[in-house]
mmCIF file of C-alpha atoms and ligand atoms in Angstrom:
data_model
loop_
_atom_site.group_PDB
_atom_site.id
_atom_site.type_symbol
_atom_site.label_atom_id
_atom_site.label_comp_id
_atom_site.label_asym_id
_atom_site.label_seq_id
_atom_site.Cartn_x
_atom_site.Cartn_y
_atom_site.Cartn_z
ATOM 1 C CA MET A 864 -64.111 -60.735 2.104
ATOM 2 C CA PRO A 865 -62.202 -59.142 4.983
ATOM 3 C CA GLY A 866 -63.554 -55.622 4.616
ATOM 4 C CA ILE A 867 -62.620 -52.302 6.122
ATOM 5 C CA LEU A 868 -63.262 -51.202 9.688
ATOM 6 C CA PHE A 869 -63.448 -47.510 10.545
ATOM 7 C CA THR A 870 -62.792 -46.968 14.227
ATOM 8 C CA ASN A 871 -62.634 -43.982 16.558
ATOM 9 C CA ALA A 872 -65.052 -42.126 14.285
ATOM 10 C CA ALA A 873 -67.661 -39.507 15.153
ATOM 11 C CA ILE A 874 -70.561 -40.788 13.069
ATOM 12 C CA PHE A 875 -73.170 -38.587 11.411
ATOM 13 C CA GLU A 876 -75.816 -41.141 10.537
ATOM 14 C CA GLY A 877 -77.616 -38.930 8.003
ATOM 15 C CA SER A 878 -80.822 -38.166 9.877
ATOM 16 C CA GLU A 879 -79.787 -37.422 13.473
ATOM 17 C CA ASN A 880 -79.038 -34.100 15.132
ATOM 18 C CA THR A 881 -75.813 -35.228 16.713
ATOM 19 C CA LEU A 882 -72.608 -37.184 16.081
ATOM 20 C CA ARG A 883 -72.054 -40.404 17.967
ATOM 21 C CA PRO A 884 -68.742 -42.127 18.551
ATOM 22 C CA GLY A 885 -68.427 -45.537 16.991
ATOM 23 C CA GLU A 886 -67.170 -48.033 14.467
ATOM 24 C CA VAL A 887 -68.369 -49.041 11.018
ATOM 25 C CA VAL A 888 -67.507 -52.080 8.897
ATOM 26 C CA VAL A 889 -67.711 -51.967 5.111
ATOM 27 C CA GLU A 890 -67.724 -55.217 3.198
ATOM 28 C CA GLY A 891 -67.969 -55.265 -0.585
ATOM 29 C CA ASN A 892 -69.966 -52.218 -1.612
ATOM 30 C CA ARG A 893 -72.154 -52.027 1.507
ATOM 31 C CA ILE A 894 -72.088 -51.117 5.151
ATOM 32 C CA LEU A 895 -72.057 -54.468 6.933
ATOM 33 C CA SER A 896 -72.406 -53.179 10.473
ATOM 34 C CA VAL A 897 -72.452 -50.107 12.658
ATOM 35 C CA ALA A 898 -71.354 -50.637 16.246
ATOM 36 C CA ALA A 899 -73.795 -50.111 19.091
ATOM 37 C CA PRO A 900 -72.543 -47.638 21.753
ATOM 38 C CA ASN A 901 -69.335 -48.970 23.352
ATOM 39 C CA GLU A 902 -69.371 -52.059 21.118
ATOM 40 C CA ARG A 903 -66.082 -53.181 19.572
ATOM 41 C CA LEU A 904 -66.525 -54.858 16.177
ATOM 42 C CA PRO A 905 -64.356 -57.850 15.166
ATOM 43 C CA ARG A 906 -61.039 -56.843 13.596
ATOM 44 C CA ALA A 907 -59.736 -60.185 12.324
ATOM 45 C CA GLY A 908 -58.458 -59.832 8.770
ATOM 46 C CA ARG A 909 -59.920 -56.349 8.329
ATOM 47 C CA GLU A 910 -58.112 -53.225 7.297
ATOM 48 C CA VAL A 911 -58.519 -50.936 10.325
ATOM 49 C CA ILE A 912 -58.703 -47.209 9.745
ATOM 50 C CA ASP A 913 -58.374 -45.093 12.883
ATOM 51 C CA CYS A 914 -60.312 -41.895 12.195
ATOM 52 C CA SER A 915 -58.816 -40.208 15.316
ATOM 53 C CA GLY A 916 -62.174 -38.619 16.129
ATOM 54 C CA ALA A 917 -62.870 -37.303 12.625
ATOM 55 C CA THR A 918 -66.440 -37.343 11.330
ATOM 56 C CA LEU A 919 -67.590 -40.322 9.275
ATOM 57 C CA MET A 920 -70.709 -39.493 7.312
ATOM 58 C CA PRO A 921 -72.627 -40.400 4.157
ATOM 59 C CA GLY A 922 -71.279 -38.966 0.906
ATOM 60 C CA LEU A 923 -73.103 -35.843 -0.258
ATOM 61 C CA ILE A 924 -75.830 -36.225 -2.877
ATOM 62 C CA ASN A 925 -76.748 -33.506 -5.362
ATOM 63 C CA THR A 926 -80.220 -34.085 -6.784
ATOM 64 C CA HIS A 927 -80.096 -31.020 -9.069
ATOM 65 C CA SER A 928 -76.778 -31.269 -10.857
ATOM 66 C CA HIS A 929 -75.762 -29.832 -14.216
ATOM 67 C CA LEU A 930 -72.330 -31.382 -14.829
ATOM 68 C CA THR A 931 -72.476 -30.080 -18.399
ATOM 69 C CA TYR A 932 -73.066 -26.399 -17.605
ATOM 70 C CA ASN A 933 -69.809 -24.748 -18.538
ATOM 71 C CA ASN A 934 -69.532 -22.000 -15.901
ATOM 72 C CA GLY A 935 -70.880 -19.540 -18.495
ATOM 73 C CA THR A 936 -72.582 -16.210 -17.836
ATOM 74 C CA THR A 937 -75.887 -16.690 -19.711
ATOM 75 C CA VAL A 938 -78.202 -19.646 -20.258
ATOM 76 C CA ARG A 939 -77.330 -19.631 -23.953
ATOM 77 C CA GLU A 940 -73.610 -19.686 -23.225
ATOM 78 C CA LEU A 941 -73.943 -22.843 -21.102
ATOM 79 C CA THR A 942 -73.807 -25.052 -24.167
ATOM 80 C CA GLY A 943 -71.463 -22.847 -26.221
ATOM 81 C CA MET A 944 -68.678 -25.359 -26.600
ATOM 82 C CA PRO A 945 -67.906 -27.902 -29.341
ATOM 83 C CA VAL A 946 -69.148 -31.343 -28.402
ATOM 84 C CA GLU A 947 -65.636 -32.815 -28.141
ATOM 85 C CA GLU A 948 -64.502 -30.263 -25.548
ATOM 86 C CA HIS A 949 -67.872 -30.525 -23.844
ATOM 87 C CA VAL A 950 -67.503 -34.256 -23.228
ATOM 88 C CA LEU A 951 -64.121 -33.693 -21.586
ATOM 89 C CA PHE A 952 -65.409 -30.730 -19.566
ATOM 90 C CA THR A 953 -68.257 -32.888 -18.242
ATOM 91 C CA MET A 954 -65.876 -35.744 -17.448
ATOM 92 C CA HIS A 955 -63.627 -33.413 -15.422
ATOM 93 C CA ASN A 956 -66.652 -32.072 -13.528
ATOM 94 C CA ALA A 957 -67.705 -35.605 -12.617
ATOM 95 C CA LYS A 958 -64.314 -36.175 -11.006
ATOM 96 C CA LEU A 959 -64.433 -32.761 -9.333
ATOM 97 C CA ALA A 960 -67.820 -33.616 -7.783
ATOM 98 C CA LEU A 961 -66.396 -36.814 -6.303
ATOM 99 C CA ASP A 962 -63.279 -34.931 -5.133
ATOM 100 C CA MET A 963 -65.643 -32.604 -3.234
ATOM 101 C CA GLY A 964 -67.360 -35.512 -1.460
ATOM 102 C CA PHE A 965 -70.376 -35.957 -3.752
ATOM 103 C CA THR A 966 -70.941 -39.679 -4.228
ATOM 104 C CA ALA A 967 -74.252 -39.491 -6.128
ATOM 105 C CA LEU A 968 -75.850 -36.987 -8.486
ATOM 106 C CA ILE A 969 -79.103 -36.598 -10.316
ATOM 107 C CA GLY A 970 -78.572 -34.947 -13.694
ATOM 108 C CA ALA A 971 -81.182 -32.212 -13.721
ATOM 109 C CA ALA A 972 -80.726 -31.243 -17.377
ATOM 110 C CA SER A 973 -77.827 -31.816 -19.701
ATOM 111 C CA ALA A 974 -76.629 -29.031 -22.003
ATOM 112 C CA LYS A 975 -76.514 -31.446 -24.976
ATOM 113 C CA PRO A 976 -78.714 -34.543 -25.230
ATOM 114 C CA ARG A 977 -76.122 -37.303 -24.785
ATOM 115 C CA LEU A 978 -73.516 -35.739 -22.488
ATOM 116 C CA ASP A 979 -74.894 -36.983 -19.164
ATOM 117 C CA ILE A 980 -75.626 -40.354 -20.761
ATOM 118 C CA VAL A 981 -72.105 -41.100 -21.989
ATOM 119 C CA ILE A 982 -70.493 -39.851 -18.784
ATOM 120 C CA ARG A 983 -72.841 -42.027 -16.693
ATOM 121 C CA ASN A 984 -71.999 -45.026 -18.856
ATOM 122 C CA GLU A 985 -68.246 -44.472 -18.505
ATOM 123 C CA ILE A 986 -68.538 -44.050 -14.719
ATOM 124 C CA ASN A 987 -70.659 -47.183 -14.419
ATOM 125 C CA ALA A 988 -68.118 -49.114 -16.506
ATOM 126 C CA GLY A 989 -65.377 -48.001 -14.091
ATOM 127 C CA LYS A 990 -63.469 -46.217 -16.853
ATOM 128 C CA ILE A 991 -63.575 -42.698 -15.375
ATOM 129 C CA PRO A 992 -63.999 -41.477 -11.783
ATOM 130 C CA GLY A 993 -67.277 -39.911 -10.822
ATOM 131 C CA PRO A 994 -70.312 -40.155 -8.550
ATOM 132 C CA ARG A 995 -73.301 -42.399 -9.183
ATOM 133 C CA LEU A 996 -75.142 -40.465 -11.866
ATOM 134 C CA LEU A 997 -78.679 -40.428 -13.165
ATOM 135 C CA ALA A 998 -78.513 -38.921 -16.653
ATOM 136 C CA GLY A 999 -80.727 -35.916 -17.310
ATOM 137 C CA SER A 1000 -82.314 -34.831 -20.585
ATOM 138 C CA PRO A 1001 -81.874 -31.340 -22.012
ATOM 139 C CA GLU A 1002 -84.502 -28.844 -20.862
ATOM 140 C CA LEU A 1003 -87.710 -29.420 -22.783
ATOM 141 C CA THR A 1004 -89.221 -26.013 -23.383
ATOM 142 C CA VAL A 1005 -91.829 -24.282 -25.562
ATOM 143 C CA THR A 1006 -91.195 -21.666 -28.222
ATOM 144 C CA GLY A 1007 -90.252 -18.513 -26.328
ATOM 145 C CA GLY A 1008 -89.830 -20.332 -23.013
ATOM 146 C CA LEU A 1009 -86.739 -20.479 -20.801
ATOM 147 C CA ALA A 1010 -83.804 -21.643 -22.966
ATOM 148 C CA ASP A 1011 -85.368 -20.806 -26.328
ATOM 149 C CA ASP A 1012 -82.943 -18.035 -27.227
ATOM 150 C CA ASN A 1013 -83.719 -17.893 -30.942
ATOM 151 C CA GLN A 1014 -85.106 -14.933 -32.847
ATOM 152 C CA LEU A 1015 -86.511 -14.831 -36.355
ATOM 153 C CA ASN A 1016 -83.559 -15.234 -38.706
ATOM 154 C CA GLN A 1017 -81.233 -15.730 -35.709
ATOM 155 C CA GLN A 1018 -80.626 -19.287 -34.556
ATOM 156 C CA HIS A 1019 -78.953 -19.714 -31.154
ATOM 157 C CA PRO A 1020 -78.392 -23.223 -29.830
ATOM 158 C CA SER A 1021 -79.223 -23.472 -26.141
ATOM 159 C CA ILE A 1022 -79.537 -26.123 -23.453
ATOM 160 C CA SER A 1023 -83.041 -26.998 -24.579
ATOM 161 C CA ILE A 1024 -85.112 -28.917 -27.084
ATOM 162 C CA ILE A 1025 -88.045 -26.770 -28.184
ATOM 163 C CA CYS A 1026 -91.435 -28.434 -28.576
ATOM 164 C CA ASP A 1027 -94.986 -27.176 -29.000
ATOM 165 C CA GLY A 1028 -98.050 -29.278 -28.414
ATOM 166 C CA PRO A 1029 -98.399 -32.706 -26.803
ATOM 167 C CA HIS A 1030 -97.393 -34.589 -29.946
ATOM 168 C CA GLU A 1031 -93.977 -32.930 -30.135
ATOM 169 C CA PHE A 1032 -93.305 -33.337 -26.411
ATOM 170 C CA ARG A 1033 -94.256 -37.006 -26.553
ATOM 171 C CA LYS A 1034 -92.007 -37.679 -29.539
ATOM 172 C CA VAL A 1035 -88.984 -35.910 -28.022
ATOM 173 C CA THR A 1036 -89.497 -37.615 -24.657
ATOM 174 C CA ARG A 1037 -89.512 -41.000 -26.395
ATOM 175 C CA MET A 1038 -86.409 -40.111 -28.403
ATOM 176 C CA LEU A 1039 -84.525 -39.113 -25.233
ATOM 177 C CA ILE A 1040 -85.592 -42.311 -23.491
ATOM 178 C CA ARG A 1041 -84.304 -44.243 -26.505
ATOM 179 C CA GLU A 1042 -80.955 -42.477 -26.153
ATOM 180 C CA GLY A 1043 -80.734 -43.492 -22.503
ATOM 181 C CA VAL A 1044 -81.750 -40.687 -20.150
ATOM 182 C CA ASP A 1045 -82.870 -41.548 -16.627
ATOM 183 C CA LEU A 1046 -84.735 -38.290 -16.091
ATOM 184 C CA ILE A 1047 -86.804 -35.953 -18.238
ATOM 185 C CA LYS A 1048 -86.645 -32.245 -17.377
ATOM 186 C CA PHE A 1049 -89.080 -29.646 -18.660
ATOM 187 C CA ASN A 1050 -89.550 -25.911 -18.117
ATOM 188 C CA ASN A 1051 -93.096 -24.997 -17.149
ATOM 189 C CA SER A 1052 -92.207 -21.505 -15.992
ATOM 190 C CA GLY A 1053 -90.156 -18.568 -17.169
ATOM 191 C CA ASP A 1054 -87.203 -17.202 -15.213
ATOM 192 C CA SER A 1055 -85.270 -14.011 -14.580
ATOM 193 C CA PHE A 1056 -82.527 -15.585 -16.715
ATOM 194 C CA CYS A 1057 -84.741 -15.115 -19.786
ATOM 195 C CA PHE A 1058 -85.634 -11.481 -19.045
ATOM 196 C CA PRO A 1059 -87.514 -9.720 -20.604
ATOM 197 C CA ARG A 1060 -89.162 -12.587 -22.471
ATOM 198 C CA MET A 1061 -90.907 -14.497 -19.734
ATOM 199 C CA ALA A 1062 -90.942 -13.917 -15.980
ATOM 200 C CA GLY A 1063 -90.647 -16.704 -13.435
ATOM 201 C CA PHE A 1064 -94.243 -16.205 -12.314
ATOM 202 C CA HIS A 1065 -95.548 -17.021 -15.825
ATOM 203 C CA ASN A 1066 -96.206 -20.562 -17.008
ATOM 204 C CA PRO A 1067 -96.203 -21.121 -20.772
ATOM 205 C CA MET A 1068 -97.057 -24.838 -20.789
ATOM 206 C CA THR A 1069 -100.539 -26.305 -21.103
ATOM 207 C CA ASP A 1070 -101.787 -29.265 -19.082
ATOM 208 C CA ASP A 1071 -101.920 -31.288 -22.306
ATOM 209 C CA GLU A 1072 -98.229 -30.693 -22.923
ATOM 210 C CA VAL A 1073 -97.209 -31.561 -19.353
ATOM 211 C CA LYS A 1074 -99.388 -34.667 -19.433
ATOM 212 C CA ALA A 1075 -97.763 -35.851 -22.677
ATOM 213 C CA ILE A 1076 -94.335 -35.720 -21.008
ATOM 214 C CA THR A 1077 -95.272 -37.195 -17.653
ATOM 215 C CA GLU A 1078 -97.386 -40.026 -19.056
ATOM 216 C CA THR A 1079 -94.694 -40.997 -21.560
ATOM 217 C CA ALA A 1080 -91.923 -40.961 -18.957
ATOM 218 C CA GLN A 1081 -93.905 -42.563 -16.134
ATOM 219 C CA ASN A 1082 -95.110 -45.417 -18.365
ATOM 220 C CA VAL A 1083 -91.534 -46.645 -18.650
ATOM 221 C CA GLY A 1084 -90.339 -45.779 -15.155
ATOM 222 C CA LYS A 1085 -88.316 -42.644 -15.905
ATOM 223 C CA ARG A 1086 -87.864 -39.857 -13.377
ATOM 224 C CA ILE A 1087 -89.240 -36.346 -13.989
ATOM 225 C CA ALA A 1088 -88.183 -32.844 -12.939
ATOM 226 C CA ALA A 1089 -89.685 -29.464 -13.719
ATOM 227 C CA HIS A 1090 -88.302 -25.943 -13.688
ATOM 228 C CA ALA A 1091 -91.328 -24.556 -11.877
ATOM 229 C CA HIS A 1092 -91.144 -21.078 -10.368
ATOM 230 C CA ALA A 1093 -94.790 -20.092 -10.905
ATOM 231 C CA ASP A 1094 -97.627 -21.123 -8.629
ATOM 232 C CA SER A 1095 -99.469 -22.748 -11.545
ATOM 233 C CA SER A 1096 -96.252 -24.609 -12.435
ATOM 234 C CA VAL A 1097 -96.101 -26.155 -8.966
ATOM 235 C CA ARG A 1098 -99.796 -27.029 -9.264
ATOM 236 C CA GLN A 1099 -99.111 -28.820 -12.545
ATOM 237 C CA CYS A 1100 -96.329 -30.799 -10.848
ATOM 238 C CA LEU A 1101 -98.784 -31.916 -8.178
ATOM 239 C CA LYS A 1102 -101.493 -32.752 -10.697
ATOM 240 C CA PHE A 1103 -99.239 -34.842 -12.952
ATOM 241 C CA GLY A 1104 -96.964 -36.428 -10.352
ATOM 242 C CA VAL A 1105 -93.719 -34.579 -11.113
ATOM 243 C CA GLU A 1106 -91.380 -35.854 -8.417
ATOM 244 C CA PHE A 1107 -88.726 -33.100 -8.515
ATOM 245 C CA ILE A 1108 -90.069 -29.556 -8.294
ATOM 246 C CA PHE A 1109 -87.299 -27.051 -8.976
ATOM 247 C CA HIS A 1110 -87.552 -23.539 -7.472
ATOM 248 C CA ALA A 1111 -91.271 -23.395 -6.453
ATOM 249 C CA THR A 1112 -90.620 -19.688 -5.833
ATOM 250 C CA PHE A 1113 -94.108 -18.295 -6.187
ATOM 251 C CA ALA A 1114 -96.099 -21.113 -4.553
ATOM 252 C CA THR A 1115 -99.078 -19.691 -2.676
ATOM 253 C CA ASP A 1116 -100.064 -20.782 0.819
ATOM 254 C CA GLU A 1117 -102.808 -23.004 -0.656
ATOM 255 C CA THR A 1118 -100.303 -24.687 -2.956
ATOM 256 C CA ILE A 1119 -97.844 -25.184 -0.097
ATOM 257 C CA GLU A 1120 -100.648 -26.830 1.861
ATOM 258 C CA ALA A 1121 -101.468 -29.135 -1.067
ATOM 259 C CA LEU A 1122 -97.786 -29.996 -1.473
ATOM 260 C CA ALA A 1123 -97.451 -30.695 2.247
ATOM 261 C CA ALA A 1124 -100.332 -33.153 1.977
ATOM 262 C CA ALA A 1125 -98.450 -34.936 -0.857
ATOM 263 C CA ARG A 1126 -94.999 -34.492 0.647
ATOM 264 C CA HIS A 1127 -94.060 -38.156 0.397
ATOM 265 C CA LYS A 1128 -94.245 -37.968 -3.398
ATOM 266 C CA HIS A 1129 -92.273 -34.783 -4.119
ATOM 267 C CA TYR A 1130 -88.949 -33.087 -3.459
ATOM 268 C CA VAL A 1131 -88.392 -29.349 -3.760
ATOM 269 C CA SER A 1132 -85.057 -28.038 -4.985
ATOM 270 C CA PRO A 1133 -84.874 -24.243 -4.700
ATOM 271 C CA ALA A 1134 -81.397 -23.859 -6.255
ATOM 272 C CA ILE A 1135 -81.141 -20.706 -4.206
ATOM 273 C CA ALA A 1136 -77.518 -19.981 -5.159
ATOM 274 C CA ALA A 1137 -78.778 -19.116 -8.643
ATOM 275 C CA ARG A 1138 -80.729 -16.345 -6.874
ATOM 276 C CA TYR A 1139 -78.458 -15.350 -3.971
ATOM 277 C CA ASN A 1140 -75.132 -15.434 -5.800
ATOM 278 C CA THR A 1141 -76.657 -13.833 -8.891
ATOM 279 C CA THR A 1142 -78.181 -10.990 -6.882
ATOM 280 C CA TYR A 1143 -75.164 -10.269 -4.686
ATOM 281 C CA GLU A 1144 -72.035 -11.772 -6.214
ATOM 282 C CA ALA A 1145 -72.248 -11.434 -10.004
ATOM 283 C CA ALA A 1146 -71.278 -7.774 -10.461
ATOM 284 C CA GLU A 1147 -67.963 -8.798 -12.000
ATOM 285 C CA TRP A 1148 -69.962 -10.325 -14.871
ATOM 286 C CA GLY A 1149 -72.256 -7.300 -15.289
ATOM 287 C CA ILE A 1150 -75.085 -8.383 -12.999
ATOM 288 C CA THR A 1151 -75.032 -5.792 -10.247
ATOM 289 C CA THR A 1152 -77.692 -5.980 -7.551
ATOM 290 C CA ASP A 1153 -79.589 -3.274 -9.460
ATOM 291 C CA VAL A 1154 -79.537 -5.401 -12.613
ATOM 292 C CA ALA A 1155 -80.605 -8.447 -10.592
ATOM 293 C CA GLU A 1156 -83.533 -6.411 -9.297
ATOM 294 C CA MET A 1157 -84.462 -5.176 -12.769
ATOM 295 C CA ILE A 1158 -84.556 -8.668 -14.316
ATOM 296 C CA GLY A 1159 -86.523 -10.112 -11.388
ATOM 297 C CA ASN A 1160 -83.776 -12.265 -9.882
ATOM 298 C CA LYS A 1161 -83.809 -10.439 -6.545
ATOM 299 C CA ARG A 1162 -87.557 -10.870 -6.324
ATOM 300 C CA GLU A 1163 -87.162 -14.604 -7.008
ATOM 301 C CA LEU A 1164 -84.617 -14.693 -4.175
ATOM 302 C CA GLU A 1165 -86.838 -12.874 -1.706
ATOM 303 C CA GLU A 1166 -90.026 -14.761 -2.552
ATOM 304 C CA GLY A 1167 -88.110 -18.041 -2.656
ATOM 305 C CA ILE A 1168 -86.764 -17.481 0.854
ATOM 306 C CA LYS A 1169 -90.253 -16.818 2.238
ATOM 307 C CA VAL A 1170 -91.698 -19.867 0.499
ATOM 308 C CA MET A 1171 -88.860 -22.209 1.549
ATOM 309 C CA ARG A 1172 -89.258 -21.140 5.170
ATOM 310 C CA LYS A 1173 -92.959 -22.015 5.001
ATOM 311 C CA MET A 1174 -92.288 -25.307 3.218
ATOM 312 C CA HIS A 1175 -89.639 -26.249 5.773
ATOM 313 C CA SER A 1176 -92.121 -25.646 8.596
ATOM 314 C CA ALA A 1177 -94.699 -27.725 6.704
ATOM 315 C CA GLY A 1178 -92.343 -30.737 6.612
ATOM 316 C CA ILE A 1179 -91.811 -30.652 2.833
ATOM 317 C CA LYS A 1180 -88.455 -32.139 1.814
ATOM 318 C CA ILE A 1181 -86.269 -29.327 0.467
ATOM 319 C CA LEU A 1182 -82.971 -30.420 -1.093
ATOM 320 C CA PRO A 1183 -79.768 -28.377 -1.561
ATOM 321 C CA PHE A 1184 -77.147 -27.795 -4.289
ATOM 322 C CA GLY A 1185 -79.034 -26.935 -7.525
ATOM 323 C CA ASP A 1186 -77.871 -25.011 -10.592
ATOM 324 C CA TYR A 1187 -74.116 -24.773 -10.018
ATOM 325 C CA GLY A 1188 -72.247 -24.312 -13.301
ATOM 326 C CA PHE A 1189 -72.544 -20.542 -13.844
ATOM 327 C CA ALA A 1190 -69.525 -18.224 -13.577
ATOM 328 C CA TRP A 1191 -70.559 -16.921 -10.154
ATOM 329 C CA LEU A 1192 -71.589 -20.320 -8.807
ATOM 330 C CA PRO A 1193 -68.981 -22.541 -10.431
ATOM 331 C CA HIS A 1194 -68.631 -26.306 -10.194
ATOM 332 C CA GLY A 1195 -66.838 -27.434 -7.065
ATOM 333 C CA THR A 1196 -68.477 -24.852 -4.776
ATOM 334 C CA GLU A 1197 -71.830 -26.634 -4.320
ATOM 335 C CA SER A 1198 -71.395 -27.249 -0.590
ATOM 336 C CA ARG A 1199 -71.806 -23.542 0.053
ATOM 337 C CA ASP A 1200 -75.524 -24.221 -0.431
ATOM 338 C CA LEU A 1201 -75.582 -25.780 3.042
ATOM 339 C CA GLU A 1202 -74.774 -22.365 4.507
ATOM 340 C CA HIS A 1203 -77.479 -20.764 2.366
ATOM 341 C CA PHE A 1204 -79.962 -23.264 3.851
ATOM 342 C CA VAL A 1205 -78.963 -22.239 7.378
ATOM 343 C CA ASN A 1206 -78.627 -18.498 6.783
ATOM 344 C CA LEU A 1207 -81.573 -17.952 4.430
ATOM 345 C CA PHE A 1208 -84.080 -20.699 5.258
ATOM 346 C CA GLY A 1209 -83.444 -21.129 8.985
ATOM 347 C CA PHE A 1210 -82.331 -24.769 8.793
ATOM 348 C CA ALA A 1211 -80.295 -26.145 11.678
ATOM 349 C CA PRO A 1212 -76.950 -27.412 10.334
ATOM 350 C CA TRP A 1213 -77.957 -31.036 10.948
ATOM 351 C CA GLU A 1214 -81.173 -30.480 8.986
ATOM 352 C CA ALA A 1215 -79.180 -29.130 6.036
ATOM 353 C CA LEU A 1216 -76.945 -32.210 6.189
ATOM 354 C CA ARG A 1217 -79.948 -34.519 6.512
ATOM 355 C CA ALA A 1218 -81.333 -32.956 3.342
ATOM 356 C CA ALA A 1219 -77.965 -33.450 1.600
ATOM 357 C CA THR A 1220 -77.622 -37.107 2.634
ATOM 358 C CA ALA A 1221 -80.595 -39.097 3.990
ATOM 359 C CA TYR A 1222 -83.326 -37.208 2.100
ATOM 360 C CA SER A 1223 -81.297 -36.868 -1.094
ATOM 361 C CA GLY A 1224 -80.464 -40.565 -0.863
ATOM 362 C CA GLU A 1225 -84.176 -41.420 -0.767
ATOM 363 C CA ALA A 1226 -84.687 -39.060 -3.676
ATOM 364 C CA TRP A 1227 -81.878 -40.650 -5.696
ATOM 365 C CA ALA A 1228 -83.197 -44.147 -5.087
ATOM 366 C CA GLY A 1229 -86.821 -43.335 -5.918
ATOM 367 C CA ASP A 1230 -88.818 -46.559 -5.965
ATOM 368 C CA THR A 1231 -85.850 -48.806 -6.840
ATOM 369 C CA GLY A 1232 -85.542 -49.990 -3.233
ATOM 370 C CA GLU A 1233 -81.829 -49.026 -3.216
ATOM 371 C CA LYS A 1234 -80.471 -47.645 0.058
ATOM 372 C CA LEU A 1235 -78.036 -44.756 0.166
ATOM 373 C CA GLY A 1236 -77.426 -41.571 2.115
ATOM 374 C CA ARG A 1237 -77.129 -42.998 5.623
ATOM 375 C CA VAL A 1238 -74.537 -44.742 7.760
ATOM 376 C CA ARG A 1239 -76.629 -47.804 8.457
ATOM 377 C CA GLU A 1240 -76.402 -51.519 8.007
ATOM 378 C CA GLY A 1241 -77.219 -52.558 4.443
ATOM 379 C CA TYR A 1242 -76.722 -49.106 2.947
ATOM 380 C CA LEU A 1243 -74.364 -48.555 0.029
ATOM 381 C CA ALA A 1244 -70.864 -47.757 1.251
ATOM 382 C CA ASP A 1245 -70.730 -44.157 -0.005
ATOM 383 C CA LEU A 1246 -68.856 -42.439 2.822
ATOM 384 C CA ILE A 1247 -66.674 -39.447 3.554
ATOM 385 C CA VAL A 1248 -64.386 -38.695 6.492
ATOM 386 C CA VAL A 1249 -64.291 -35.026 7.486
ATOM 387 C CA ASP A 1250 -61.530 -33.368 9.515
ATOM 388 C CA GLY A 1251 -63.742 -31.729 12.158
ATOM 389 C CA ASN A 1252 -67.400 -31.498 13.062
ATOM 390 C CA PRO A 1253 -69.554 -30.276 10.154
ATOM 391 C CA LEU A 1254 -72.504 -29.770 12.514
ATOM 392 C CA LEU A 1255 -70.445 -26.988 14.117
ATOM 393 C CA ASP A 1256 -68.861 -25.751 10.894
ATOM 394 C CA LEU A 1257 -70.561 -26.584 7.609
ATOM 395 C CA SER A 1258 -67.868 -24.717 5.686
ATOM 396 C CA LEU A 1259 -65.535 -27.678 6.276
ATOM 397 C CA LEU A 1260 -67.337 -29.375 3.411
ATOM 398 C CA GLN A 1261 -66.328 -26.588 1.026
ATOM 399 C CA ASP A 1262 -62.637 -27.386 1.519
ATOM 400 C CA ARG A 1263 -61.374 -30.509 -0.216
ATOM 401 C CA HIS A 1264 -58.439 -30.661 2.224
ATOM 402 C CA SER A 1265 -60.943 -31.282 5.037
ATOM 403 C CA LEU A 1266 -62.137 -34.414 3.252
ATOM 404 C CA LEU A 1267 -59.751 -37.011 4.640
ATOM 405 C CA ALA A 1268 -61.284 -39.962 2.788
ATOM 406 C CA ILE A 1269 -63.880 -40.430 0.058
ATOM 407 C CA MET A 1270 -65.400 -43.852 -0.593
ATOM 408 C CA LYS A 1271 -67.930 -44.703 -3.294
ATOM 409 C CA ASP A 1272 -69.469 -48.149 -3.629
ATOM 410 C CA GLY A 1273 -67.026 -49.555 -1.063
ATOM 411 C CA VAL A 1274 -63.953 -48.364 -2.979
ATOM 412 C CA PHE A 1275 -61.752 -45.459 -1.936
ATOM 413 C CA HIS A 1276 -61.651 -42.566 -4.388
ATOM 414 C CA LYS A 1277 -59.409 -40.884 -1.816
ATOM 415 C CA ARG A 1278 -57.716 -43.118 0.731
ATOM 416 C CA TYR A 1279 -57.736 -41.988 4.342
ATOM 417 C CA GLN A 1280 -55.206 -39.187 4.763
ATOM 418 C CA GLY A 1281 -54.933 -38.895 8.562
ATOM 419 C CA ARG A 1282 -55.884 -35.812 10.547
ATOM 420 C CA ALA A 1283 -53.983 -32.565 10.808
ATOM 421 C CA VAL A 1284 -54.641 -32.590 14.561
ATOM 422 C CA ALA A 1285 -55.791 -35.793 16.226
ATOM 423 C CA GLU A 1286 -58.687 -35.575 18.696
ATOM 424 C CA ALA A 1287 -60.170 -38.230 20.895
ATOM 425 C CA CYS A 1288 -63.889 -38.534 20.224
HETATM 426 ZN ZN1 ZN B 609 -81.386 -26.329 -12.794
#
């Protein structure tokens, strides 16, 4: 196998605070070697790609993706599409994610039970383009919880499956595992998006219910995520080993301390665009900043920022990109989250990129032993070439024209395009 050699690249390894000039060889679906400083790797028989000083980095990884959310304006609307159209919509979003440099996703809830599953299967079979995908379940919720939008005599399908009591949660979890999900998602807090029914700082789920889900999923090696704004929600995630803690908005200092002590077992995904963009950029859809304040979204934003700053200082792994797929945070704009991490949480740009690559790669792999999210020997060859230095300008990643090449599993989704302006590195 001759392989591909990238030369004259500025390499972002995934976990370092600087770019270093160098060369990388990809053979099959893995990175075979990364040159030491000033080393020239053998060229014989290899396709040589001269990056002209462009940045070579790991593909982006979104650990809180909702490919099925249809850019709607309410939670209920997110699934308001016939299943046939919804399959195609999801398929197009999978390609869009890869077009935007995302080479792996974790499905963090699917608007209908089998959408993520069939799209994952088609991607894995090589029939449609898309990132590596772990298929998420719908949101498991209780009667009256987030994404139960019914009223007496008024049935409204939503993105959830409604269960009450451990028996029902166990049965639905088993059914979803039978259908083929990789990850079970449940809602153990309310949210401003279900105003006035249940606020984010309230937790409607009992320990017995959470235990029924986690035990059932963990027994057969499935991943677990929780929509967990409330302090008690985060506590439940710690108690029952929920790996992905979404939002964590109202975590107290004591809970942050407990999470820091268990930081090797959990990832926090604030999905802050669902707070920032909703508070400040959704007026066109009727959510002015005043409305955002009234429903509690602005408070979730402000508390979330304070908590993420503390968690960042405590060394807890906070991951970007969650909850895109609403009208004011549409699919394809996920990379803006990197700027939110810098502007709102005080991350250095390289830390935001580390979260989006090396840390998210660890998160994607879980305990499978797979290696992705870094430019290192033996890692999966999921790589992008960026026209410029993203450590100096993270917004480059929001522009598909800045992505000069996109490779997943050693195969180009977008072949190297050449730079607009060549630079020596
Ligand atoms: Zn979400």
